[in-house]
Short mmCIF file of C-alpha atoms and ligand atoms in Angstrom, two decimals:
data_model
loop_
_atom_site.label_atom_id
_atom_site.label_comp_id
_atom_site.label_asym_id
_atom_site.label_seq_id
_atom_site.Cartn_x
_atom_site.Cartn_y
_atom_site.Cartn_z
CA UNK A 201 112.03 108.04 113.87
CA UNK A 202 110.71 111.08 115.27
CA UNK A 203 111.67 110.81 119.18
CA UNK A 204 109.71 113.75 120.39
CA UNK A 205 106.34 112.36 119.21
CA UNK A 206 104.53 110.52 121.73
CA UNK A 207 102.32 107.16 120.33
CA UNK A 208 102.11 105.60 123.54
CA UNK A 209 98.78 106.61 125.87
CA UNK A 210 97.27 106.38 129.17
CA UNK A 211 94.23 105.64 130.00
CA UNK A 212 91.65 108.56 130.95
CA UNK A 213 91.44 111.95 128.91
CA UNK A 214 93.62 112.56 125.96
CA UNK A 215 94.26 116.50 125.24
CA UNK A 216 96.13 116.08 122.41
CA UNK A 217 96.44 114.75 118.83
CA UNK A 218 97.52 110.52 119.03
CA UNK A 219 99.61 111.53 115.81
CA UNK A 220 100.86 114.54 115.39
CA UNK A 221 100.64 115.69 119.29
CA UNK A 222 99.02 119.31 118.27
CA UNK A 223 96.63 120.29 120.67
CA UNK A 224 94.36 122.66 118.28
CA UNK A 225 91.59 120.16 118.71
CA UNK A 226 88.24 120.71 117.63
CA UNK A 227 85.20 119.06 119.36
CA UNK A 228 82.64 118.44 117.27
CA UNK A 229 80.79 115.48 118.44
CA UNK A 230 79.59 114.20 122.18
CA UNK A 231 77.98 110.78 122.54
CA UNK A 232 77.50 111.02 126.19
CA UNK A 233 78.45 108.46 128.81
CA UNK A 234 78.11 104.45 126.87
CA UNK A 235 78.55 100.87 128.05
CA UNK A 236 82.26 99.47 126.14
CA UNK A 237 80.28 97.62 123.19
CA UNK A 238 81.83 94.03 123.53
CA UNK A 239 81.31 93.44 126.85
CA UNK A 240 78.16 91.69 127.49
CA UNK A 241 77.03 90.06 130.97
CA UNK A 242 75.05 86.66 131.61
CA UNK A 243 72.30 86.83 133.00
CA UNK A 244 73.32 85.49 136.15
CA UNK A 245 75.65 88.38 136.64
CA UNK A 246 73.56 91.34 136.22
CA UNK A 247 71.33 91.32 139.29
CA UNK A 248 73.46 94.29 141.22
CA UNK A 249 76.56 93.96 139.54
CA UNK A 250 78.13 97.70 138.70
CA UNK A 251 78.12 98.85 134.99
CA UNK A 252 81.08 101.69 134.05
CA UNK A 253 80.52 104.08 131.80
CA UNK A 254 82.90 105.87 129.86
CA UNK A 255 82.26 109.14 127.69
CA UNK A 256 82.99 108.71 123.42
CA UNK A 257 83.70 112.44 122.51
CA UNK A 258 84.99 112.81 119.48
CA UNK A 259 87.33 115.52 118.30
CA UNK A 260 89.39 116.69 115.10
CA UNK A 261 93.31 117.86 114.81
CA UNK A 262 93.11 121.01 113.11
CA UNK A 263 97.10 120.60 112.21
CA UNK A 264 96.86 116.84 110.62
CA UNK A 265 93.40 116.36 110.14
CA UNK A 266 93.03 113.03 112.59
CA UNK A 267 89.66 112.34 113.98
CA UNK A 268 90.33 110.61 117.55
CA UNK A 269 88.22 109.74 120.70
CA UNK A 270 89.57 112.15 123.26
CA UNK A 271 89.26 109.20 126.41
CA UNK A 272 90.86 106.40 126.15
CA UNK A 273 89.93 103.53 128.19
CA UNK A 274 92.38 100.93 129.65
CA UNK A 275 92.48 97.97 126.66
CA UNK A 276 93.13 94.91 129.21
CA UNK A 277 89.53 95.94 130.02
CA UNK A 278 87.95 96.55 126.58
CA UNK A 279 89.85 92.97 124.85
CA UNK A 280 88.99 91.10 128.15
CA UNK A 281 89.27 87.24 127.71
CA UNK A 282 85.82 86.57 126.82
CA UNK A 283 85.85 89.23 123.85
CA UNK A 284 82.54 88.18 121.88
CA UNK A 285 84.05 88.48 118.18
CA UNK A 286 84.78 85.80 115.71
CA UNK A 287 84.56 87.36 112.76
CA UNK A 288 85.16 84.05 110.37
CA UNK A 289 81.81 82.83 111.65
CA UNK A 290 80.58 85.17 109.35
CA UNK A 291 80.42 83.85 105.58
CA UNK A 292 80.92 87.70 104.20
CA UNK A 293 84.11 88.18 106.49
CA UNK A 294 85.73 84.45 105.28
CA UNK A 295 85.46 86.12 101.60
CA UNK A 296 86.58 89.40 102.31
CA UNK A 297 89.80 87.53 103.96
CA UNK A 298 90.71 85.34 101.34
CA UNK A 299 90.40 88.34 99.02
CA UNK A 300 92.76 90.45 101.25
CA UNK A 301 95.09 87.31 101.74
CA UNK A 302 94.87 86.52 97.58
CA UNK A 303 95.37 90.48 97.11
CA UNK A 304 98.16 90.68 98.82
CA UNK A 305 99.65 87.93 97.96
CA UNK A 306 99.72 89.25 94.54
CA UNK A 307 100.38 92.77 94.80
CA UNK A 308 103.26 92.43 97.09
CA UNK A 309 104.76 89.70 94.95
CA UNK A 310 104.98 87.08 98.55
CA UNK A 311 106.89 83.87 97.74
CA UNK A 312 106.13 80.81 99.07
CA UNK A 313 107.69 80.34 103.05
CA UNK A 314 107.77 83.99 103.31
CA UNK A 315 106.80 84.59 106.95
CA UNK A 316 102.95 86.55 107.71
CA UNK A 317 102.13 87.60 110.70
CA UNK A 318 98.95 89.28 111.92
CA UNK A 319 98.31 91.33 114.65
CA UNK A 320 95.18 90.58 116.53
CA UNK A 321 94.47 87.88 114.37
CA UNK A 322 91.78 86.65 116.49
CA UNK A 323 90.85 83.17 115.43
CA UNK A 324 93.29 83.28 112.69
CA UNK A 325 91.00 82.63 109.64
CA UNK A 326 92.99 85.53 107.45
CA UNK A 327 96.48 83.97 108.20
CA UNK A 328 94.41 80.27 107.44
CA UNK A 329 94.42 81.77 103.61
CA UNK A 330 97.82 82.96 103.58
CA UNK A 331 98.89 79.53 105.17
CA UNK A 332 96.89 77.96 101.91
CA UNK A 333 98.99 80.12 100.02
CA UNK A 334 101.95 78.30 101.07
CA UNK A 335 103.45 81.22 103.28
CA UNK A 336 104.47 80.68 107.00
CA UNK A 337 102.04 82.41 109.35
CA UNK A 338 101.74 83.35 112.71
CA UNK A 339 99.33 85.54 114.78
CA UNK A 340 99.39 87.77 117.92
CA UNK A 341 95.96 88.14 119.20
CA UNK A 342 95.36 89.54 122.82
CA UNK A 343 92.27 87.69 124.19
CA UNK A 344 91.78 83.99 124.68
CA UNK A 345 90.06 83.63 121.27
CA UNK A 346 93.92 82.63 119.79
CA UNK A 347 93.08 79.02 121.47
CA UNK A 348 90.75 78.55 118.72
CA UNK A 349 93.70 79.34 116.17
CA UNK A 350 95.50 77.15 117.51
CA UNK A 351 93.16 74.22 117.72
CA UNK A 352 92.93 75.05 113.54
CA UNK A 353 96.87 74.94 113.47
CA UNK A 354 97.87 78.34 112.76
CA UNK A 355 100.02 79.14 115.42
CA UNK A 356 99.10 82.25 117.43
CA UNK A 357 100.78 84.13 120.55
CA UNK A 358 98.68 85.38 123.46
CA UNK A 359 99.81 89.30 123.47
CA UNK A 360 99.15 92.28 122.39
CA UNK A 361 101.85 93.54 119.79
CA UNK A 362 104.99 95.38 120.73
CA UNK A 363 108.70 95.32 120.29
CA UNK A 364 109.44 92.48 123.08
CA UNK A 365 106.69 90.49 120.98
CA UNK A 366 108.01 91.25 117.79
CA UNK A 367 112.14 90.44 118.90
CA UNK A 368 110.21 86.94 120.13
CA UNK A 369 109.40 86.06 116.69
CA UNK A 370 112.28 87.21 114.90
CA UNK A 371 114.09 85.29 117.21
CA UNK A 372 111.11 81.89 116.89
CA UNK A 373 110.31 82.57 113.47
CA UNK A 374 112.29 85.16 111.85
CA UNK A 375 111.70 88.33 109.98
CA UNK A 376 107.90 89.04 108.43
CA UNK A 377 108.20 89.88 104.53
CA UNK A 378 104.42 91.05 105.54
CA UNK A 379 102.47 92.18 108.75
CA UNK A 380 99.01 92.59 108.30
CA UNK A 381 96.40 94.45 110.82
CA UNK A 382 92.31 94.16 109.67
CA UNK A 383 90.42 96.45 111.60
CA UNK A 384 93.23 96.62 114.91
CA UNK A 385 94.92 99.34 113.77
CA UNK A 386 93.00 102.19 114.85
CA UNK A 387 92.09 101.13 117.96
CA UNK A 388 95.41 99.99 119.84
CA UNK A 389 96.90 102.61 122.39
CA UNK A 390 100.03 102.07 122.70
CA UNK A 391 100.57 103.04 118.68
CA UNK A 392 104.31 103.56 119.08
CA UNK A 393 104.86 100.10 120.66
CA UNK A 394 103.39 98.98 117.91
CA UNK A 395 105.13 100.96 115.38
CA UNK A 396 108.67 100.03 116.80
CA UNK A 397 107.64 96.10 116.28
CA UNK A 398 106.70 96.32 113.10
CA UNK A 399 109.43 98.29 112.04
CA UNK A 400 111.87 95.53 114.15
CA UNK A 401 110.08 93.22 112.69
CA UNK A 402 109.92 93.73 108.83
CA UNK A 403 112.54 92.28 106.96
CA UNK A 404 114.24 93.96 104.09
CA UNK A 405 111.84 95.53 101.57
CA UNK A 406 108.91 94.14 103.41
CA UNK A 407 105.50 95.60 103.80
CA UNK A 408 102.81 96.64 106.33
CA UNK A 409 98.66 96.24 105.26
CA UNK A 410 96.29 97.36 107.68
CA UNK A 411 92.61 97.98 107.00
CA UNK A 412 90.89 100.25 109.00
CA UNK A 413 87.46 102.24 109.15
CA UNK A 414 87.94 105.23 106.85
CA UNK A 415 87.03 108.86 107.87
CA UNK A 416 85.31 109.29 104.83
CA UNK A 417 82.66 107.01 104.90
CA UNK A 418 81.64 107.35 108.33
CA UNK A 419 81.04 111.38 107.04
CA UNK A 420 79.01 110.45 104.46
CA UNK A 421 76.84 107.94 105.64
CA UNK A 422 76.32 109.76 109.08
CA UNK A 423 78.40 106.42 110.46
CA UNK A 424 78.48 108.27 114.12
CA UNK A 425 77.82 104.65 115.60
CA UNK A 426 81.67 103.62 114.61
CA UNK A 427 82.80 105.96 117.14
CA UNK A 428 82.93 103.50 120.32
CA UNK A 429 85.76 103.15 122.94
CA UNK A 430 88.23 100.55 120.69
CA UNK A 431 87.74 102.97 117.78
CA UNK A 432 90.81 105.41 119.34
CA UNK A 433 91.23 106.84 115.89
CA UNK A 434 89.00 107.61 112.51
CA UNK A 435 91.90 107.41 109.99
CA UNK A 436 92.12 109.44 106.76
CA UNK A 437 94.70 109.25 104.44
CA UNK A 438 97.07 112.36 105.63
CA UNK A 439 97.23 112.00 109.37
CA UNK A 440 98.43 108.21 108.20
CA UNK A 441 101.05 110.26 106.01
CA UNK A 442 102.55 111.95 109.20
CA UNK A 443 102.29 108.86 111.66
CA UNK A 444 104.79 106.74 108.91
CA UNK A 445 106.58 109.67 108.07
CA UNK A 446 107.99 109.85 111.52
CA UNK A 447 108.87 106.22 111.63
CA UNK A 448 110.36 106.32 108.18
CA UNK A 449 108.34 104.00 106.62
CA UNK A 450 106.30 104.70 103.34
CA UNK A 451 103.18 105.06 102.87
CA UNK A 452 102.55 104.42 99.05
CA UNK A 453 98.91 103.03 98.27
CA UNK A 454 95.48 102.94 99.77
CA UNK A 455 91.87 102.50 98.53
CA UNK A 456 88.36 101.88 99.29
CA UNK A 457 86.90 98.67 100.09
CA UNK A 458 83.44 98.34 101.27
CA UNK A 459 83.94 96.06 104.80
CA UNK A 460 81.94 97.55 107.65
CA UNK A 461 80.48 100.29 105.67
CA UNK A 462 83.54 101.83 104.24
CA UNK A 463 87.18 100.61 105.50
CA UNK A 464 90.76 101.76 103.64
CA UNK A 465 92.90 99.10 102.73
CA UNK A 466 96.41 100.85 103.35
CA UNK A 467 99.94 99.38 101.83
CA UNK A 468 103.35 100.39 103.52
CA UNK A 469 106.80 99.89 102.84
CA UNK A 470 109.97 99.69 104.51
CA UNK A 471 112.30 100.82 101.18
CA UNK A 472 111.18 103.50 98.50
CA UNK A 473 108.18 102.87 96.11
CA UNK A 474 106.16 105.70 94.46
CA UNK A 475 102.71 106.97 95.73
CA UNK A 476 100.18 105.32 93.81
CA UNK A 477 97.46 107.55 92.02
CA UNK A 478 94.84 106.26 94.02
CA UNK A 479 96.64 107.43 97.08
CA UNK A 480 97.34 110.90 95.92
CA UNK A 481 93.59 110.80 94.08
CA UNK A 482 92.43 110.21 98.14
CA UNK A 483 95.01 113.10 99.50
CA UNK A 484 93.15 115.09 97.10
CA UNK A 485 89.35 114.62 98.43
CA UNK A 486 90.77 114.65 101.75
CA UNK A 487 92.14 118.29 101.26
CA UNK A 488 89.07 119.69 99.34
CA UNK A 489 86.06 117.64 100.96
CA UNK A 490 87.22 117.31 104.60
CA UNK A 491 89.42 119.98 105.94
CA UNK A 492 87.59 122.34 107.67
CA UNK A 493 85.25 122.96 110.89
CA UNK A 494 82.36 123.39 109.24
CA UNK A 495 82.21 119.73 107.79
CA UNK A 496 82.16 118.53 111.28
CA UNK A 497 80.01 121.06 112.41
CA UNK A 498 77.09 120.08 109.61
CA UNK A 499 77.87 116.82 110.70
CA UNK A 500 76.84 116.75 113.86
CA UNK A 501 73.88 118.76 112.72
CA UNK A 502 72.53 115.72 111.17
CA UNK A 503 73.36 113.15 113.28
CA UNK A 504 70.94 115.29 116.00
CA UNK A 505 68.08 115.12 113.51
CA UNK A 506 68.34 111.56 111.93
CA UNK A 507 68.54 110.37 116.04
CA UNK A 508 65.48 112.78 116.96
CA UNK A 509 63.92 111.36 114.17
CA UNK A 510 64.42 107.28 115.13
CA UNK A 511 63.71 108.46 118.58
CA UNK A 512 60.51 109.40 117.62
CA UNK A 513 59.40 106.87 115.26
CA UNK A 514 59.78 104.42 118.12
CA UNK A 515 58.29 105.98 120.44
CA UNK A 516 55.10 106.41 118.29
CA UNK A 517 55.30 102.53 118.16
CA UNK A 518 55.60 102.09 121.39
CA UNK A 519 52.67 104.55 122.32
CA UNK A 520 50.58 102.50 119.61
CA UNK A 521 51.73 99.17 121.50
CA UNK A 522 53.02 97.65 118.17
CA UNK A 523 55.76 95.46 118.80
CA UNK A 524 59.38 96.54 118.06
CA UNK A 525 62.65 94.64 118.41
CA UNK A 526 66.17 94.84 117.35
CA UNK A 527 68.03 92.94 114.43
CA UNK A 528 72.06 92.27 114.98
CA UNK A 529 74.18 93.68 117.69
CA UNK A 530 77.32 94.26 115.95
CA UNK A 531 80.13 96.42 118.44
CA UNK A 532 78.41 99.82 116.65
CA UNK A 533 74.52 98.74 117.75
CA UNK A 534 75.23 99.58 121.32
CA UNK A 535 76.28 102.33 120.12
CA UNK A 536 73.41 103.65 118.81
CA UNK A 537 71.08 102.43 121.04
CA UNK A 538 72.77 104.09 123.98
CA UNK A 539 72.81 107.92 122.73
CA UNK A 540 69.47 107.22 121.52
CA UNK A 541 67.97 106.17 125.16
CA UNK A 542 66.95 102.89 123.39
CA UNK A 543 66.60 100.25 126.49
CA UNK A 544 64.48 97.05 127.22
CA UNK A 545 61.50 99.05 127.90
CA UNK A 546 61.25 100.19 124.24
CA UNK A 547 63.08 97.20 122.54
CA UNK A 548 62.70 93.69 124.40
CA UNK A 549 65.23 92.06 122.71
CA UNK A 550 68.08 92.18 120.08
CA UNK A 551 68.20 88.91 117.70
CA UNK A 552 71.57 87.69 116.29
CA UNK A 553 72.21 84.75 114.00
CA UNK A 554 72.64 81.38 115.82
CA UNK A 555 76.40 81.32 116.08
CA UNK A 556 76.74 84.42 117.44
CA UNK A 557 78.89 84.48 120.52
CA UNK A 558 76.52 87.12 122.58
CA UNK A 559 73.25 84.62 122.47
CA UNK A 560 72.08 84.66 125.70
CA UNK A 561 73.73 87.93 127.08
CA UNK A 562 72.53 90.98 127.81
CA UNK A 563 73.67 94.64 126.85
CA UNK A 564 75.04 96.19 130.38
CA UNK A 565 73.35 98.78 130.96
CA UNK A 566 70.43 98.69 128.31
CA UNK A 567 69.68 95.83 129.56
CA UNK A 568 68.89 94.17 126.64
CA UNK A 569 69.01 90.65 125.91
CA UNK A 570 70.06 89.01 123.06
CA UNK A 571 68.27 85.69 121.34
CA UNK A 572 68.67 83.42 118.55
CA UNK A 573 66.94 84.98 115.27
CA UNK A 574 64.66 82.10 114.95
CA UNK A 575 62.23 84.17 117.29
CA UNK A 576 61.30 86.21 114.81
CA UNK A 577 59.13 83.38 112.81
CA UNK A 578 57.36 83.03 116.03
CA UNK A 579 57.09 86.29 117.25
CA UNK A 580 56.27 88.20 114.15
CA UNK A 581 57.06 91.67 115.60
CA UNK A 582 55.28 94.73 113.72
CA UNK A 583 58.79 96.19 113.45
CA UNK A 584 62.42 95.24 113.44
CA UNK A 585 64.93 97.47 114.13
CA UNK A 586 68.42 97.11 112.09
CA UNK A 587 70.74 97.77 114.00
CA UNK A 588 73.65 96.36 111.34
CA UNK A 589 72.08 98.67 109.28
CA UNK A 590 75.29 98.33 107.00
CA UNK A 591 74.51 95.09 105.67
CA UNK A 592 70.75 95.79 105.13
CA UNK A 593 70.35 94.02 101.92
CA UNK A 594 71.23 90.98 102.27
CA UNK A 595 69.38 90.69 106.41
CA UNK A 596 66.26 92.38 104.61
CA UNK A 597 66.30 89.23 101.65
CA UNK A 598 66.86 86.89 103.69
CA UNK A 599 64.11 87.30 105.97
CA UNK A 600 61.80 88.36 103.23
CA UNK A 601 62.44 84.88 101.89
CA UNK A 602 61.83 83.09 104.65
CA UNK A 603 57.84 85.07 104.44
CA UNK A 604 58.39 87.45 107.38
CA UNK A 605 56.38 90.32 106.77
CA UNK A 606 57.74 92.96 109.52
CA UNK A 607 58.72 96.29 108.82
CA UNK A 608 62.63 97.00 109.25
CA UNK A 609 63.72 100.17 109.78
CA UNK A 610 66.75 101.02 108.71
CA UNK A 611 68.50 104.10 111.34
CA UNK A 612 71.15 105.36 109.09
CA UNK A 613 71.94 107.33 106.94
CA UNK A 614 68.56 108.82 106.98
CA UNK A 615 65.98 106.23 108.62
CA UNK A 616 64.11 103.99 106.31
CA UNK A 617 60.86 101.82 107.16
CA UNK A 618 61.25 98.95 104.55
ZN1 LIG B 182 97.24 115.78 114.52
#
């Protein structure tokens, strides 16, 4: 491993690349000062209680290509204990995890009793499949959501993952033939922690599958609202290249898959295997679609107008005194609704499904509260914002079945009153 690269960060301003340490960084993107997005308050704590704000800039290394938040903020206080995120509660997320478990599974050739573990496995639904696929499993997840793992028997360590944690279970449990990260990956700051563990960890000819967010989605679909404080990183394919290089561990297939609006499901080795096509296929686009200034620069372009736009739509619905109010408040909503001075006075209320974990809260600092969906029967409102804009299909049907006739407008990639 590369000694002389540093993986592990502070808190407060980054000035340099969280990969490849350049510091040719190119700022192309400020979303001002934002709430963290999964930290809600009850009601009964927001009467003069403080909110923090924390700037999301967002810059590029010009020498590896990594798109990174250039502040990080402390993570004890972004995966606090009452983190609002289950994601198994969700009936698309259960499918999308057996199909990762079941892919894997396959691909990687497990055997039964081979040993899984997940990092930030949260309430460990994904390691539930791999347990149904007769492997052992165990799970690392940092807030107090691994109780509920537990209480479904799949046993699960209160930590974040580094290499004490990962000598713990070799020691416990033995050596992983697989260690999977959904959607963790690019967010944890203390990346070479975590990259010692898993290499500690792995046993011989063992493998590493993380899914993350991928750069080249959030491009093309104007995803600026995935760039919130736990998002530390936007991967893309090379910067990935460089960050296993260093640890000696190879990188040798990726590809698309469509979870929260464009992820890439990444596979990683500990012994030699050959670069699949779809990797190199990826490199490719990488190199000719997103390696230069100007990219960035046109991006930003059109984030400004699709925001003035939304910003004005509602505020002609608010001057006409139609009612307006938000759909979903997934992590990326509050995103969106802060850099586009969306608060209470211009959206009432936010309506999630009825097992969300955030019923009842309120968004620091926008002050908006969240209810159960079943308002919306009753209330009717002219328009309904969508703020999981992602998932619009399905939210749209479902509501149209049920005979609501409100308009949903749709923010991104170019807003859409449906
Ligand atoms: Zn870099």
């Amino acid at each position: 491993m590369n000694k002389n690269l540093q993986h592990d960060f502070k808190s407060g301003q980054i000035p340099f690349c969280q990969i490849c340490n350049s510091k040719n960084l190119f700022d192309f993107l400020d979303l001002g000062y934002q709430p963290l997005a999964n930290t809600f308050i009850s009601k009964k704590n927001q009467k003069n209680n403080p909110v923090t704000l924390y700037p999301i800039k967002v810059v590029r290394c010009r020498n590896c290509g990594l798109v990174q938040l250039d502040h990080i903020v402390n993570q004890s206080e972004v995966y606090h204990d009452e983190y609002p995120y289950i994601p198994s509660i969700t009936g698309v997320v259960n499918d999308e995890q057996l199909e990762f478990a079941k892919t894997c599974f396959e691909k990687l050739k497990l055997k039964k009793n081979d040993l899984v573990v997940d990092i930030g496995s949260n309430d460990g639904n994904l390691l539930r499949h791999f347990k149904n696929l007769g492997c052992r499993v165990v799970g690392i997840e940092p807030t107090d959501t691994y109780k509920l793992a537990n209480k479904n028997k799949i046993k699960t360590y209160k930590s974040f993952f580094d290499k004490k944690v990962s000598n713990f279970i070799k020691k416990k449990h033995g050596k992983a033939k697989l260690i999977t990260a959904t959607n963790v990956f690019a967010h944890m700051s203390s990346l070479g922690s975590v990259m010692s563990g898993i290499n500690n960890l792995l046993d011989k000819e063992s493998f590493f599958v993380f899914e993350n967010h991928y750069l080249g989605n959030v491009l093309e679909n104007l995803q600026y609202d995935t760039f919130y404080h736990e998002h530390l990183r936007t991967y893309s394919a090379k910067p990935l290249k460089f960050l296993f290089d260093s640890y000696k561990l190879n990188f040798f297939d990726a590809y698309k898959v469509s979870r929260y609006g464009g992820s890439l499901r990444c596979f990683v080795s500990n012994f030699n295997l050959q670069t699949s096509k779809s990797l190199k296929k990826i490199y490719q686009n990488e190199n000719k679609l997103f390696a230069n200034d100007e990219v960035y620069n046109n991006f930003s372009k059109k984030i400004y107008k699709v925001s003035n736009n939304l910003q004005e739509i509602i505020h002609k619905i608010n001057n006409k005194k139609q009612s307006i109010v938000g759909k979903a408040c997934p992590a990326r909503a509050v995103v969106l609704l802060s850099y586009n001075n969306i608060n209470y006075n211009k959206i009432p209320y936010i309506a999630e499904q009825k097992t969300s974990l955030k019923l009842n809260l309120t968004i620091p600092y926008l002050n908006i509260p969240i209810k159960n969906s079943k308002v919306f029967l009753e209330d009717k409102p002219d328009y309904i914002l969508l703020l999981a804009w992602h998932l619009k299909n399905p939210i749209i049907k479902k509501w149209r079945d049920l005979g609501l006739k409100s308009k949903f407008i749709v923010p991104l990639p170019s807003v859409e009153i449906l």
